[in-house]
Short mmCIF file of C-alpha atoms in Angstrom, two decimals:
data_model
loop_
_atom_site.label_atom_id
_atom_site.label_comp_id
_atom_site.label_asym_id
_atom_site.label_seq_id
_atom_site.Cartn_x
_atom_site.Cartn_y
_atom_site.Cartn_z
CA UNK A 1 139.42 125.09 82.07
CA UNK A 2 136.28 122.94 81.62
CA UNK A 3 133.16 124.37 81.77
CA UNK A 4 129.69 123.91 81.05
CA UNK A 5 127.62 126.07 78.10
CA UNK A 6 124.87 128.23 80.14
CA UNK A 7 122.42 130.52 78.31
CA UNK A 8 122.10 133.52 78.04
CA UNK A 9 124.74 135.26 79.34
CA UNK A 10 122.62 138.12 80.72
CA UNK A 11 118.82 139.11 80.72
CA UNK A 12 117.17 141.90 81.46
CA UNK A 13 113.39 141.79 82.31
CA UNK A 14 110.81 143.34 84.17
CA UNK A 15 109.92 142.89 87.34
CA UNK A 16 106.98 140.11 87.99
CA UNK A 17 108.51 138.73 84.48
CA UNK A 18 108.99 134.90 84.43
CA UNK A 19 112.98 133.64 83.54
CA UNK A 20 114.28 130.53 81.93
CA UNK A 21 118.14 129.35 82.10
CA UNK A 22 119.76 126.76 81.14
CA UNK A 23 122.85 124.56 80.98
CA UNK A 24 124.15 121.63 78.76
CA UNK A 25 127.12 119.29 78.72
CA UNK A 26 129.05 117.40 76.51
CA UNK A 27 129.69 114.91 79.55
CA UNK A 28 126.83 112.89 81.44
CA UNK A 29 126.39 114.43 85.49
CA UNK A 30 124.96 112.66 88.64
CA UNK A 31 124.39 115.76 90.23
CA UNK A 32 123.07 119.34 89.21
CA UNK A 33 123.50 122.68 91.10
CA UNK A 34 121.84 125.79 90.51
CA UNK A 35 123.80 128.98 92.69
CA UNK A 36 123.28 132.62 93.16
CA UNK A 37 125.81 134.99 93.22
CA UNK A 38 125.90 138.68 94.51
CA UNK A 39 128.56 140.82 94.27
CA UNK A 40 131.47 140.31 96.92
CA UNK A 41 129.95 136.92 98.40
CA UNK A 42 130.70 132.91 97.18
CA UNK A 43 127.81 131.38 96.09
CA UNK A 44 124.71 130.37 97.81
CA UNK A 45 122.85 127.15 96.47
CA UNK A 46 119.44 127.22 95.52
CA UNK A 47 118.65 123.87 94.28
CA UNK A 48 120.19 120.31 94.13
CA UNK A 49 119.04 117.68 91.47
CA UNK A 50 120.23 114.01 91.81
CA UNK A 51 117.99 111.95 89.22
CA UNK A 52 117.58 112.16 85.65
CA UNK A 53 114.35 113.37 85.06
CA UNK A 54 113.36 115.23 88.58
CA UNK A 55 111.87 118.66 88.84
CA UNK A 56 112.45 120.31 92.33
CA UNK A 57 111.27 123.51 93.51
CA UNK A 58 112.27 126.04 95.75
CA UNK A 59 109.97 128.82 96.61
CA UNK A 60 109.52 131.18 92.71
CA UNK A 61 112.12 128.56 91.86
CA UNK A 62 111.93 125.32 89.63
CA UNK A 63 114.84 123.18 88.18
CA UNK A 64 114.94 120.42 86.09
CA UNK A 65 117.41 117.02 85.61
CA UNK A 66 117.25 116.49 82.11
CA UNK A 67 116.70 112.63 81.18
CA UNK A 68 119.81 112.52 78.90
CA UNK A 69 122.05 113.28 82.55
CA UNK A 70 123.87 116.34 79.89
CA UNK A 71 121.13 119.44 80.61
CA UNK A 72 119.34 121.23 83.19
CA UNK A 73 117.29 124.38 83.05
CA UNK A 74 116.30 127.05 86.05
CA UNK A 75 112.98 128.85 86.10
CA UNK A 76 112.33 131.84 88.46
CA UNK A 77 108.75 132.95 88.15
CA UNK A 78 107.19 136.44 89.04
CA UNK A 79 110.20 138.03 89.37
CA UNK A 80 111.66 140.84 92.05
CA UNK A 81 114.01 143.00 92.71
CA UNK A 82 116.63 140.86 94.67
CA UNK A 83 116.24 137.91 92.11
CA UNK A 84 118.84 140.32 90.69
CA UNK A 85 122.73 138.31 90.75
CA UNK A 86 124.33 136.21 88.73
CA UNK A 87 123.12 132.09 88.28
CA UNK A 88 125.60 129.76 87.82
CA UNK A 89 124.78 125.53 86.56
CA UNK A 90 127.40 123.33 88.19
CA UNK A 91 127.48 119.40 87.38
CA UNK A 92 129.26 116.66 89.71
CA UNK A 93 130.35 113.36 87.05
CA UNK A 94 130.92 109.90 88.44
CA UNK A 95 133.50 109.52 90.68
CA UNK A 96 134.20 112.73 91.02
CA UNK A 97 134.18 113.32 94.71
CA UNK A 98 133.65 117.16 95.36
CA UNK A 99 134.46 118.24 91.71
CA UNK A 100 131.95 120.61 90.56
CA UNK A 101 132.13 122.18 86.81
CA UNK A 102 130.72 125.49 86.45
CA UNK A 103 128.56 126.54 83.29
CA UNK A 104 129.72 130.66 82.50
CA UNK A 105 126.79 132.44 84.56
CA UNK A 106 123.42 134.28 83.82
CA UNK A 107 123.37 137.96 85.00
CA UNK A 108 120.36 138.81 85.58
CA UNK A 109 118.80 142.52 86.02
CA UNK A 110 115.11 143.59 86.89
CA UNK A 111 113.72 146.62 86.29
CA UNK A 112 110.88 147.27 88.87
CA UNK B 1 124.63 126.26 112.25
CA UNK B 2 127.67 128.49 111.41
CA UNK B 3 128.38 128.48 107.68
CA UNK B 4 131.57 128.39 105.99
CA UNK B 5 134.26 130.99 107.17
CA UNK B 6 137.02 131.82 104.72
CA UNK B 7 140.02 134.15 106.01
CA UNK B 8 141.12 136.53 105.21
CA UNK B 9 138.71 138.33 103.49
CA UNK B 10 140.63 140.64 101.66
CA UNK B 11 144.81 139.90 100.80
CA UNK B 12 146.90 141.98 98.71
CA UNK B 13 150.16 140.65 97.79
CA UNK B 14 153.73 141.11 95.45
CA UNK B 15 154.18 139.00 92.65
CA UNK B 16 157.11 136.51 93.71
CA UNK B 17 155.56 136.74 97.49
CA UNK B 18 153.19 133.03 98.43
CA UNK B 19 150.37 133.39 100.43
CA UNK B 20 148.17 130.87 102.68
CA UNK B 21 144.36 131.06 102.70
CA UNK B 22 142.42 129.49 105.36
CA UNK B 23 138.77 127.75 105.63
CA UNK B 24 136.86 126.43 107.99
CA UNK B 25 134.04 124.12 106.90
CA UNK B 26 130.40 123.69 108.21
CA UNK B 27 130.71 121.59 111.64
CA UNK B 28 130.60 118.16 110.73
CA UNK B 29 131.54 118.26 107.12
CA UNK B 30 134.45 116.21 106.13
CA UNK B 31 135.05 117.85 103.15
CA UNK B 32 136.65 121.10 101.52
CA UNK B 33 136.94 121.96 97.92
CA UNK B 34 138.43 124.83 96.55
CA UNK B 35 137.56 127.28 93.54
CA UNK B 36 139.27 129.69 91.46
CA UNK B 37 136.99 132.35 90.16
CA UNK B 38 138.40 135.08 87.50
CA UNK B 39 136.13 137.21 84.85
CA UNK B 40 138.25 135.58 82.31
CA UNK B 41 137.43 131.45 83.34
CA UNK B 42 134.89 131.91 85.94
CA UNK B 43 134.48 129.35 88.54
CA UNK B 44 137.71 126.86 88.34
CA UNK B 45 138.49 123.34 90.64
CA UNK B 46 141.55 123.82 92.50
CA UNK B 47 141.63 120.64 94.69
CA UNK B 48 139.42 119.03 97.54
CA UNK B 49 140.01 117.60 100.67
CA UNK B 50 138.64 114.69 102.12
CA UNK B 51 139.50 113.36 105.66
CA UNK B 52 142.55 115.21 105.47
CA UNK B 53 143.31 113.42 101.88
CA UNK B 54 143.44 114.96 98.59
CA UNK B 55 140.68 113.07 96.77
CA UNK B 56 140.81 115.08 93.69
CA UNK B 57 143.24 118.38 91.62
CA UNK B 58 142.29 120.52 88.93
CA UNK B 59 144.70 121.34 85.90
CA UNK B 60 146.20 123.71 87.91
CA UNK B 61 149.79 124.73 88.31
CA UNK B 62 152.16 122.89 91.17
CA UNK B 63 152.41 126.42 92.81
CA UNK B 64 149.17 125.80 94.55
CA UNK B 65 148.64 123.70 96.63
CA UNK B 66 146.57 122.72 100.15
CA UNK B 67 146.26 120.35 103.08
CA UNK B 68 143.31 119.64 105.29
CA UNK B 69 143.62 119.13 109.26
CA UNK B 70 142.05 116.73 111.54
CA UNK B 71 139.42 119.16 112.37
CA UNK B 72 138.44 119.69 108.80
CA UNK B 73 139.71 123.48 108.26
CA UNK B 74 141.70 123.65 105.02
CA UNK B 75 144.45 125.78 104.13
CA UNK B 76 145.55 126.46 100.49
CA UNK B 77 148.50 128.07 99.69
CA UNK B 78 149.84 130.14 96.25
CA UNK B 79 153.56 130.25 96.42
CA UNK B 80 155.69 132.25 93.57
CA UNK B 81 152.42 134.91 93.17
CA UNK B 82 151.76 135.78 89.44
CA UNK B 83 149.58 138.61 88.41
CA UNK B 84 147.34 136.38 86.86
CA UNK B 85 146.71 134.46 90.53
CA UNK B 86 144.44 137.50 91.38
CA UNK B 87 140.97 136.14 91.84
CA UNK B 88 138.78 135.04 94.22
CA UNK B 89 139.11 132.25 95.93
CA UNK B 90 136.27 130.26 97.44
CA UNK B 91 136.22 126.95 99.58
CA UNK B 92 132.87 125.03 99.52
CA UNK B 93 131.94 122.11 102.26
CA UNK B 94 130.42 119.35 101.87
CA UNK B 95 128.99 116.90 104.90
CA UNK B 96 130.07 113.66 102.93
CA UNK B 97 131.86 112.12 99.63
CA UNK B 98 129.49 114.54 97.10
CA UNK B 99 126.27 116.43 96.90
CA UNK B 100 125.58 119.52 97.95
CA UNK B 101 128.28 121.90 98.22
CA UNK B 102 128.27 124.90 100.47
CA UNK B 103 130.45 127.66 99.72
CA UNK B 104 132.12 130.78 101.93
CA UNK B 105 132.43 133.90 101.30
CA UNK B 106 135.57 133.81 99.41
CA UNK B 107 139.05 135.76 99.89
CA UNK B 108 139.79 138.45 97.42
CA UNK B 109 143.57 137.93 96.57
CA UNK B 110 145.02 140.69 94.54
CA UNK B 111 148.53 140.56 93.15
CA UNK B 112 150.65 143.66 92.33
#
């Protein structure tokens, strides 16, 4: 199936350690997601972007739009403990009603 | 606000045996998508529902399928159960066409 290409894979830092993610596409997106994932649950959204361009925070959390419409990274600064889970990118196209595509996740482990 | 509820939480099933999965979206939303989420793909588009309509389908097989009633809960159903069909499956809301998508806590379907 379709997916989006999301680096890295995993990270392991220490806690109070900033993070950087990100997520491109071959295709152009309206919309970009940025979920967290813990083990057993669906995943909870932690940002929405809807312009090329716009940088939106969220508490220790900042996401960008990228102006080409095909990237969009995730910072988490000062990290903790429960920033621990796995991050997943998902981009909405044109016309695509509730069709999100999912980039592969980013586990990510802190050591306090 | 009572998030999504997704039941049951927990299914395990024979291969050859179809099962039905229910979801009940945010109050208010009109829409329900569902996801397919395996180590192997990750986070797949099944189908969503839109005023009872299916707006959009993934490249899945014909052996799922869904429906939405007037009160926006969803139901999708696996019929003919493969071992590969084990997975979790998660239904996200949505209060309009597309945006931000809300997901439950998924059902755990495992296939023997």
């Amino acid at each position: 199936g379709q997916q989006l290409n999301q680096s890295p894979q995993s990270m392991f830092i220490q806690e109070g350690e900033d993070v950087s993610m990100n997520c491109t596409s071959s295709s152009i997106f309206n919309t970009w997601l940025w979920y967290k994932q813990d083990p057993g649950e669906g995943p909870v959204l932690l940002i929405a972007l809807y312009k090329a361009g716009e940088l939106t925070s969220n508490g220790r959390l900042t996401a960008q739009f990228g102006i080409t419409r095909k990237d969009s990274f995730l910072n988490i600064s000062a990290s903790i403990p429960s920033d621990v889970g796995i991050y997943f990118c998902a981009g909405q196209g044109n016309n695509q009603g509730g069709k999100l595509i999912f980039g592969q996740g980013t586990e990510l482990s802190v050591k306090p | 606000k009572a998030g999504v509820t997704q039941t049951p939480r927990y299914l395990i099933k024979t291969r050859g045996q179809q099962v039905t999965l229910s979801c009940s979206p945010i109050s208010g939303h009109r829409s329900v998508s569902w996801y397919q989420q395996t180590p192997g793909q990750g986070l797949q588009f099944l189908f969503e529902y839109f005023s009872e309509t299916q707006r959009n389908k993934g490249n899945f097989p014909g052996r799922f399928s869904g429906r939405q009633f007037s009160n926006s809960r969803s139901e999708m159903n696996v019929s003919t159960l493969e071992l590969g069909d084990s997975a979790l499956y998660l239904c996200a809301s949505v209060a309009g066409g597309e945006g931000e998508q809300y997901f439950g806590p998924g059902t755990r379907l495992t296939v023997t």
